[in-house]
mmCIF file of C-alpha atoms in Angstrom:
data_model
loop_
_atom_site.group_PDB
_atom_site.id
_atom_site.type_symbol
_atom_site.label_atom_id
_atom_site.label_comp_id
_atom_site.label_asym_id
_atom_site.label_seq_id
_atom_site.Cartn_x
_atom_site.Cartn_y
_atom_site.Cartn_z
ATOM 1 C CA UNK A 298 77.604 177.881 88.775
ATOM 2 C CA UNK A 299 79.145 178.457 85.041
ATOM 3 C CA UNK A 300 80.281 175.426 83.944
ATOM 4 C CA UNK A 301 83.342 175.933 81.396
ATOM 5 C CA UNK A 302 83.476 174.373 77.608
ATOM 6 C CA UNK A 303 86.727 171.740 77.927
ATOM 7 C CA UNK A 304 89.228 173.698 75.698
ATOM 8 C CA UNK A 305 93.213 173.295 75.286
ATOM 9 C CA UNK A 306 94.263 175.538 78.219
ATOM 10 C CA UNK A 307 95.236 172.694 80.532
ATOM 11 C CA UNK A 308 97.086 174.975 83.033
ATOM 12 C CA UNK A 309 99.580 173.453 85.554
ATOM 13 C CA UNK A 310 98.620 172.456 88.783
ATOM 14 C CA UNK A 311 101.476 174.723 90.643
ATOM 15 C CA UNK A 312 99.994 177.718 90.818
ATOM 16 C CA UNK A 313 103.621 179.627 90.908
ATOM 17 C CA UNK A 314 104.464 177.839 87.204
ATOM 18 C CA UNK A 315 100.908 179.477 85.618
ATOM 19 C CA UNK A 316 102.429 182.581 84.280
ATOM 20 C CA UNK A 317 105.088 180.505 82.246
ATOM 21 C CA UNK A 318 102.874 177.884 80.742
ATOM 22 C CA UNK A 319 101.029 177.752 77.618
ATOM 23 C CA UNK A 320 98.277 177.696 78.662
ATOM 24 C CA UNK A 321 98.328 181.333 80.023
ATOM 25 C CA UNK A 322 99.806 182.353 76.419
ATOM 26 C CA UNK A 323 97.580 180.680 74.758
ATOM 27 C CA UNK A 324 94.823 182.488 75.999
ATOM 28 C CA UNK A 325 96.509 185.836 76.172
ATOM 29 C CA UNK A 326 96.536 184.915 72.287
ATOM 30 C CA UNK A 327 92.938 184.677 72.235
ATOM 31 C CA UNK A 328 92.125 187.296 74.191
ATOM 32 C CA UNK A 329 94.213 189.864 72.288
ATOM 33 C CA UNK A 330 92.887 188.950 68.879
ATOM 34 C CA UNK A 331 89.459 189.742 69.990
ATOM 35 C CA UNK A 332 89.675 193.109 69.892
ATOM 36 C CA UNK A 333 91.595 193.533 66.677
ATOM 37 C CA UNK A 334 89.111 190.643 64.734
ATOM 38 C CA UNK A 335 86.425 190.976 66.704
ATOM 39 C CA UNK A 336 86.514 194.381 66.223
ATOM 40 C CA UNK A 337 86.398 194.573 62.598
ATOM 41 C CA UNK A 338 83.459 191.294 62.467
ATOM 42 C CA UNK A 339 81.633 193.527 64.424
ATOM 43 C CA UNK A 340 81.344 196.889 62.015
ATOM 44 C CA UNK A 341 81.218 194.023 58.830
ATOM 45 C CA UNK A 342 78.366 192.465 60.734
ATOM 46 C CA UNK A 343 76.522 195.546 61.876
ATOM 47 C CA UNK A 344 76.866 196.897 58.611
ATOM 48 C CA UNK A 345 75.466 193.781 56.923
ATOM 49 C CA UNK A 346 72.510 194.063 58.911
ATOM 50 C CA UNK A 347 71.362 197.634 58.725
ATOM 51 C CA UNK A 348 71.891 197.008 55.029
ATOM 52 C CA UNK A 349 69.784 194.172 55.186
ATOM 53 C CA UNK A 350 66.950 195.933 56.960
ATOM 54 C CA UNK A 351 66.982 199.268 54.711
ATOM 55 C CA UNK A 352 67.195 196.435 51.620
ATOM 56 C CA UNK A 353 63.753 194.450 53.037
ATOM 57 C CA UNK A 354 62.119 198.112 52.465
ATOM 58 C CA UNK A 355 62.736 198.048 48.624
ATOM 59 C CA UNK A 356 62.020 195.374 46.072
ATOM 60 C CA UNK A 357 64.692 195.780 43.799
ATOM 61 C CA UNK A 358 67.351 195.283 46.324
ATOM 62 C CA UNK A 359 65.587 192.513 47.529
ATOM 63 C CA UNK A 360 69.369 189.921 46.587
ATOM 64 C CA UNK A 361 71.012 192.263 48.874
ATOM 65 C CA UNK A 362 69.529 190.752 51.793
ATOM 66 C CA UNK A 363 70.505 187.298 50.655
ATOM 67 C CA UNK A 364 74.155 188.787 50.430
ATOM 68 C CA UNK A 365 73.823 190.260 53.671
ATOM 69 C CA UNK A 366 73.231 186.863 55.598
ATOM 70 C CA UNK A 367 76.200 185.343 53.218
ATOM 71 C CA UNK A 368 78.007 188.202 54.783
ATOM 72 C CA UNK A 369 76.768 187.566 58.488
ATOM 73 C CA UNK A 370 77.474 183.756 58.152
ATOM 74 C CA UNK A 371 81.208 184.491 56.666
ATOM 75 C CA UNK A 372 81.903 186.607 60.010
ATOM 76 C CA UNK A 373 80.722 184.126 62.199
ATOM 77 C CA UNK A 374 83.039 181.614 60.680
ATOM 78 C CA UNK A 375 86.034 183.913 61.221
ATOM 79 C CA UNK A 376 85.270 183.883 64.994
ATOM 80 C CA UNK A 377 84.650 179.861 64.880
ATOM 81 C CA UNK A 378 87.826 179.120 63.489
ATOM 82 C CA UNK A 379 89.061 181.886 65.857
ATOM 83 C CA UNK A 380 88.653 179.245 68.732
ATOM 84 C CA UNK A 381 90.891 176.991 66.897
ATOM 85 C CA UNK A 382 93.558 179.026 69.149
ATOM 86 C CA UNK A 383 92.508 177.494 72.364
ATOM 87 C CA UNK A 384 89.843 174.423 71.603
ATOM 88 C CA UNK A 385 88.671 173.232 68.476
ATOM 89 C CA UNK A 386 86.862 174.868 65.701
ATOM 90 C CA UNK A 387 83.084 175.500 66.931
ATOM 91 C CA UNK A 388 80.635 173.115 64.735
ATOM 92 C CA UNK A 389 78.308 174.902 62.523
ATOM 93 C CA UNK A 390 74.835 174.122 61.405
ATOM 94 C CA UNK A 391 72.831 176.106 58.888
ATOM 95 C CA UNK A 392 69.253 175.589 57.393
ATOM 96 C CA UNK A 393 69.277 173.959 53.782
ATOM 97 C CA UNK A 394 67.012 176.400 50.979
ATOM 98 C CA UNK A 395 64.580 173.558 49.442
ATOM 99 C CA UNK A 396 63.084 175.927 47.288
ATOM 100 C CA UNK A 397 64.235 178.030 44.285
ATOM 101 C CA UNK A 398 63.694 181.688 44.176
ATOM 102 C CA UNK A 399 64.543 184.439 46.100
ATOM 103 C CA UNK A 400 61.357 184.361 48.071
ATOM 104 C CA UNK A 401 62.543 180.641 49.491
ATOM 105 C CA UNK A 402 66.273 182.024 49.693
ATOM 106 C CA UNK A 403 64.870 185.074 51.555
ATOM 107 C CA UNK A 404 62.957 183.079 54.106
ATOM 108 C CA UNK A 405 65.127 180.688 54.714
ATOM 109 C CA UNK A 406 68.016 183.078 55.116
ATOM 110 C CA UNK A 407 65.913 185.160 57.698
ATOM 111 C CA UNK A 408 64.458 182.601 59.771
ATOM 112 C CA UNK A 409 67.538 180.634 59.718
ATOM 113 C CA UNK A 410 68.116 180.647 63.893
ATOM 114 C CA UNK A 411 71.853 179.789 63.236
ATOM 115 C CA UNK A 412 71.934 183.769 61.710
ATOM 116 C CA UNK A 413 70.099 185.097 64.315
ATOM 117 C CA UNK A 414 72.410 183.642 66.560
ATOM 118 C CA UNK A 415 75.112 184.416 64.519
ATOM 119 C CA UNK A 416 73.586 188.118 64.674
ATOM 120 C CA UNK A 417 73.543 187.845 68.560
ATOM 121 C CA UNK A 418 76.935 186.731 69.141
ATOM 122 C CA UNK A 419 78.429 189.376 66.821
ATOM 123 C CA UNK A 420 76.841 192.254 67.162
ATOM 124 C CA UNK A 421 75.052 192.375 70.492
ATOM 125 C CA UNK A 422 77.814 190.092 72.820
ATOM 126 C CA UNK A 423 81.099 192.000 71.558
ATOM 127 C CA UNK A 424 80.743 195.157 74.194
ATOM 128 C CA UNK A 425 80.421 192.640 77.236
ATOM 129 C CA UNK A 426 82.628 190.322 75.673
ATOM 130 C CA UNK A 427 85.016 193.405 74.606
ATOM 131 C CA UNK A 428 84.643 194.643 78.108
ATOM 132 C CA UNK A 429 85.684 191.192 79.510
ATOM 133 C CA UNK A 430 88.883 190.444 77.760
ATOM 134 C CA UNK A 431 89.933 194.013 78.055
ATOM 135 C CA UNK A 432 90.034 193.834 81.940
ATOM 136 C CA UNK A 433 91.325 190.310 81.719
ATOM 137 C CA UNK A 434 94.289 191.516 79.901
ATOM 138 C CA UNK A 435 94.978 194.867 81.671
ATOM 139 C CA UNK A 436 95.001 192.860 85.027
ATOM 140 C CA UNK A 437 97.629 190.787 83.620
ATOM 141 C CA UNK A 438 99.810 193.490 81.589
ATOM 142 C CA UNK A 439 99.849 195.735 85.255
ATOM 143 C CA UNK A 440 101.701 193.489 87.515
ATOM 144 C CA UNK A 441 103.802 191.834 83.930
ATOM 145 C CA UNK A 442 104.735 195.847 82.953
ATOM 146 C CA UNK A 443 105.578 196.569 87.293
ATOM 147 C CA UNK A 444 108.576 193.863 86.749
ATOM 148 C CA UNK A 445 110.536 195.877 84.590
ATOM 149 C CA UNK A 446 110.293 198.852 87.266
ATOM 150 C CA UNK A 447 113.634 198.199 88.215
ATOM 151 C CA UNK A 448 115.095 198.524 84.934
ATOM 152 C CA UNK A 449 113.530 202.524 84.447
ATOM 153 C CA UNK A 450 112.662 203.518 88.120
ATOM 154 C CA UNK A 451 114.372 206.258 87.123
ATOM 155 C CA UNK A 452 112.020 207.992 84.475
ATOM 156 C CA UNK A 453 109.907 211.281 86.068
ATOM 157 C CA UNK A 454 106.772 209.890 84.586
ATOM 158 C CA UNK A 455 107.308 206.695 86.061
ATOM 159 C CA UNK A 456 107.977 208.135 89.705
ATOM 160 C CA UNK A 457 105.312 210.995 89.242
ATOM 161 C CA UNK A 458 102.395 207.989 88.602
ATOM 162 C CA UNK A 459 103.664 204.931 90.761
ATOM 163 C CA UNK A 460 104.691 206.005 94.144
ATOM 164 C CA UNK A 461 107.662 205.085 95.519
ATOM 165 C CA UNK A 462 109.029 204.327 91.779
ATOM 166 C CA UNK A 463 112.014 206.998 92.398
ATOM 167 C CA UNK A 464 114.582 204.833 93.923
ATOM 168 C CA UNK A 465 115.569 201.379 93.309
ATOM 169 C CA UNK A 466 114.569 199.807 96.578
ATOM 170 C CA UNK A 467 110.666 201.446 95.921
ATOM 171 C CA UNK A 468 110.904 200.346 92.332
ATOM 172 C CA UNK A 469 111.843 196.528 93.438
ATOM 173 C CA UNK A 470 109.229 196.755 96.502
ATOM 174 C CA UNK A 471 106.554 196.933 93.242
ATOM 175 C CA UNK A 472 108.416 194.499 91.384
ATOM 176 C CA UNK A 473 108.150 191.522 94.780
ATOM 177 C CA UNK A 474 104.275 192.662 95.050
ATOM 178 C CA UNK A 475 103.700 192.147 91.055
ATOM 179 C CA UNK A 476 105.769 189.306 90.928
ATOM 180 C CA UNK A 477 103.194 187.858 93.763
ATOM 181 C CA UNK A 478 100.238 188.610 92.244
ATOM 182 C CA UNK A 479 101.324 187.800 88.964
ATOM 183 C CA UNK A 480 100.108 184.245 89.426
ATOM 184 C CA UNK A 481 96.508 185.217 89.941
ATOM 185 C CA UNK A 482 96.607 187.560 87.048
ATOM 186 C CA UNK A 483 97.706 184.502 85.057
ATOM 187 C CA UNK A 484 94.721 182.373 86.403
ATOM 188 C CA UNK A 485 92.482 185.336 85.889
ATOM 189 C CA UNK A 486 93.508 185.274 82.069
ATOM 190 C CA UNK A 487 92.662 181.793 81.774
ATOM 191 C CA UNK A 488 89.407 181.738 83.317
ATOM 192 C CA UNK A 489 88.651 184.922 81.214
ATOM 193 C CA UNK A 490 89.856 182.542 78.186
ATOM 194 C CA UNK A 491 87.818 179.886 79.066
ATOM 195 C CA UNK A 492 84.253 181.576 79.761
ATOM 196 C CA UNK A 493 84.406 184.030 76.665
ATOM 197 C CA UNK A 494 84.731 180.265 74.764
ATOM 198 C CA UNK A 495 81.890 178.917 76.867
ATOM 199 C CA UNK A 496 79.641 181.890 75.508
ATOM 200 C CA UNK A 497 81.193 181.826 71.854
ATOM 201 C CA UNK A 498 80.464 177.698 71.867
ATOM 202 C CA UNK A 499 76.793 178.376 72.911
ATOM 203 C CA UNK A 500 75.850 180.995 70.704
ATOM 204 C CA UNK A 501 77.530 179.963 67.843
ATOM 205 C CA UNK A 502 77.247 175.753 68.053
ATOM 206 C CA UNK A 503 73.798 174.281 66.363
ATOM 207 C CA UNK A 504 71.359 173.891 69.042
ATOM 208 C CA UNK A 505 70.815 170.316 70.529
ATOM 209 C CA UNK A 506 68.055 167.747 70.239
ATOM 210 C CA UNK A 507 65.600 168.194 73.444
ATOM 211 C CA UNK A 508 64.587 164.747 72.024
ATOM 212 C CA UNK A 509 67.692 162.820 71.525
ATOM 213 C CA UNK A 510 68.256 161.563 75.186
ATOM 214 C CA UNK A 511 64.234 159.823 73.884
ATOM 215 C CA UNK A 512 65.504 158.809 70.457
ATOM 216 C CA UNK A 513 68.418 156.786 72.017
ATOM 217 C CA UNK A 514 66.372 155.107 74.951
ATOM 218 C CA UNK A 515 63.921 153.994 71.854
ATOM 219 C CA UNK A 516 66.675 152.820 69.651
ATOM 220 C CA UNK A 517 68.137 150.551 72.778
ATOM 221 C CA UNK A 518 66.844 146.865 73.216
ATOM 222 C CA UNK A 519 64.137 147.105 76.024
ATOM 223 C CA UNK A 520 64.399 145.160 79.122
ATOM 224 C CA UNK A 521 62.552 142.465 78.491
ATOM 225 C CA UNK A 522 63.966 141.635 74.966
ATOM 226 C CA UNK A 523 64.908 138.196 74.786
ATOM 227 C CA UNK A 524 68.251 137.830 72.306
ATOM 228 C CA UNK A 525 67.488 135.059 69.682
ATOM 229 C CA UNK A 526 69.916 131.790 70.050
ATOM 230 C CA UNK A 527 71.368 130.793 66.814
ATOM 231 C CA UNK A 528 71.029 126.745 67.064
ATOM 232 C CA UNK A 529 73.899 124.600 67.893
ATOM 233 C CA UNK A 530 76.020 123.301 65.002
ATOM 234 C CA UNK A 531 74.907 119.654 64.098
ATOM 235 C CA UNK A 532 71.262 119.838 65.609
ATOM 236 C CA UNK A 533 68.273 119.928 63.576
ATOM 237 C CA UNK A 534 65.063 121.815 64.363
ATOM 238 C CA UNK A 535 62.066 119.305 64.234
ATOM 239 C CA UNK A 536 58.919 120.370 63.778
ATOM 240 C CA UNK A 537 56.409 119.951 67.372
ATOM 241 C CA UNK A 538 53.974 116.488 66.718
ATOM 242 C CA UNK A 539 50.274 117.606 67.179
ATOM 243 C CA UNK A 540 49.273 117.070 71.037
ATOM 244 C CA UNK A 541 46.290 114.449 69.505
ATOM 245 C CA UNK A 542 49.501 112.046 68.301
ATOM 246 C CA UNK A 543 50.867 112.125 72.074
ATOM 247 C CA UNK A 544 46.742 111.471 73.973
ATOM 248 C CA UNK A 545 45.891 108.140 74.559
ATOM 249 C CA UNK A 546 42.891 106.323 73.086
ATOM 250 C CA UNK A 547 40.609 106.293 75.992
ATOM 251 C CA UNK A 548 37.926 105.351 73.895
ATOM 252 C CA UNK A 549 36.078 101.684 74.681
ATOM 253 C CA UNK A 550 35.281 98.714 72.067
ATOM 254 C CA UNK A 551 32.188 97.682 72.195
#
């Protein structure tokens, strides 16, 4: 079962009100500028990286690899702030260079797993991720473009592609049917919405701690920790007498 990132598209509970909240527009919104930004990240990013692999072959363009993974990370910030439109910004997380040199800045840069997933997400997840918003948004555009049948039922290239499009009762007999299913097409665009930010959030987000549900248990008191008692206002602490003060004498006198 895919569970969903929590985002902004808060859709009604009415399923009949779904095609006129935000919530469906919202993520129409995001799903529409994938293909124009995403689009373009994509040819900057795959660019970047061929470039980067034909540089690692030559020493003297050794600083365009460096410039490649500046380029890389600046695309993957595009489509982090891109989520801004439904959810907030994703959180970022990239590798510090402790070293000077372009050797350090190299290897850093390179093994830095927040490019490789930044790689991942922008290169190798925008055809399934193209593929998904484009049906997304052609199931909703169908049965949104069938309501204004009535208004052109009339056109010859209407009535020669949509049957039954040539008179006005056949061209409001699609308009009922669309405006029925238009619902679902709505829900269909926010689940769409919602997933493609699920897989943007996982690539792109730093990675968790497998150790931090560990680290918390060992920062928390343990069970048998006793809290310390400040002392009462007015009371002094005296000092224990020796236990040979307190024993009787049970010596004899002879």
């Amino acid at each position: 079962m895919i569970r969903l990132a929590p985002s902004r598209l808060r859709p009604p509970d009415a399923l009949a009100r779904l095609p006129l909240s935000a919530a469906t527009w919202l993520a129409v919104a995001y799903l529409v500028s994938y293909p124009i930004v995403g689009g373009v990240l994509f040819a900057v990013a795959t660019a970047a990286l061929l470039g980067a692999v034909v540089a690692g072959q030559l020493t003297v363009t050794v600083p365009l690899i460096i410039g490649a993974a500046w380029v890389i990370r600046g695309c993957a910030q595009v489509e982090r702030g891109r989520a801004y439109l439904i959810d907030r910004p994703i959180p970022y997380l990239y590798r510090d260079v402790g070293e000077s040199g372009l050797t350090a800045h190299i290897k850093a840069r390179c093994t830095d797993p927040a490019i490789v997933r930044d790689c991942a997400y922008l290169v190798l997840l925008f055809p399934p991720l193209l593929l998904l918003d484009a049906l997304a948004l052609i199931a909703w555009l169908v049965p949104l473009g069938c309501l204004t049948l009535p208004l052109w039922y009339g056109n010859a290239n209407v009535s020669g592609t949509i049957p039954l499009t040539g008179t006005l009762p056949g061209a409001l007999a699609v308009a009922v049917v669309a405006l029925g299913l238009l619902p679902f097409a709505a829900r269909l665009v926010v689940f769409a919405a919602q997933l493609h930010l699920t897989i943007a959030r996982a690539v792109l987000r730093p990675p968790g701690d497998p150790l931090a549900h560990a680290k918390q248990v060992l920062a928390r008191p343990g069970p048998l920790a006793v809290p310390r008692r400040a002392p009462d206002a007015g009371t002094s602490i005296e000092p224990t007498p020796d236990r040979e003060a307190h024993e009787p004498n049970t010596g004899r006198v002879g």
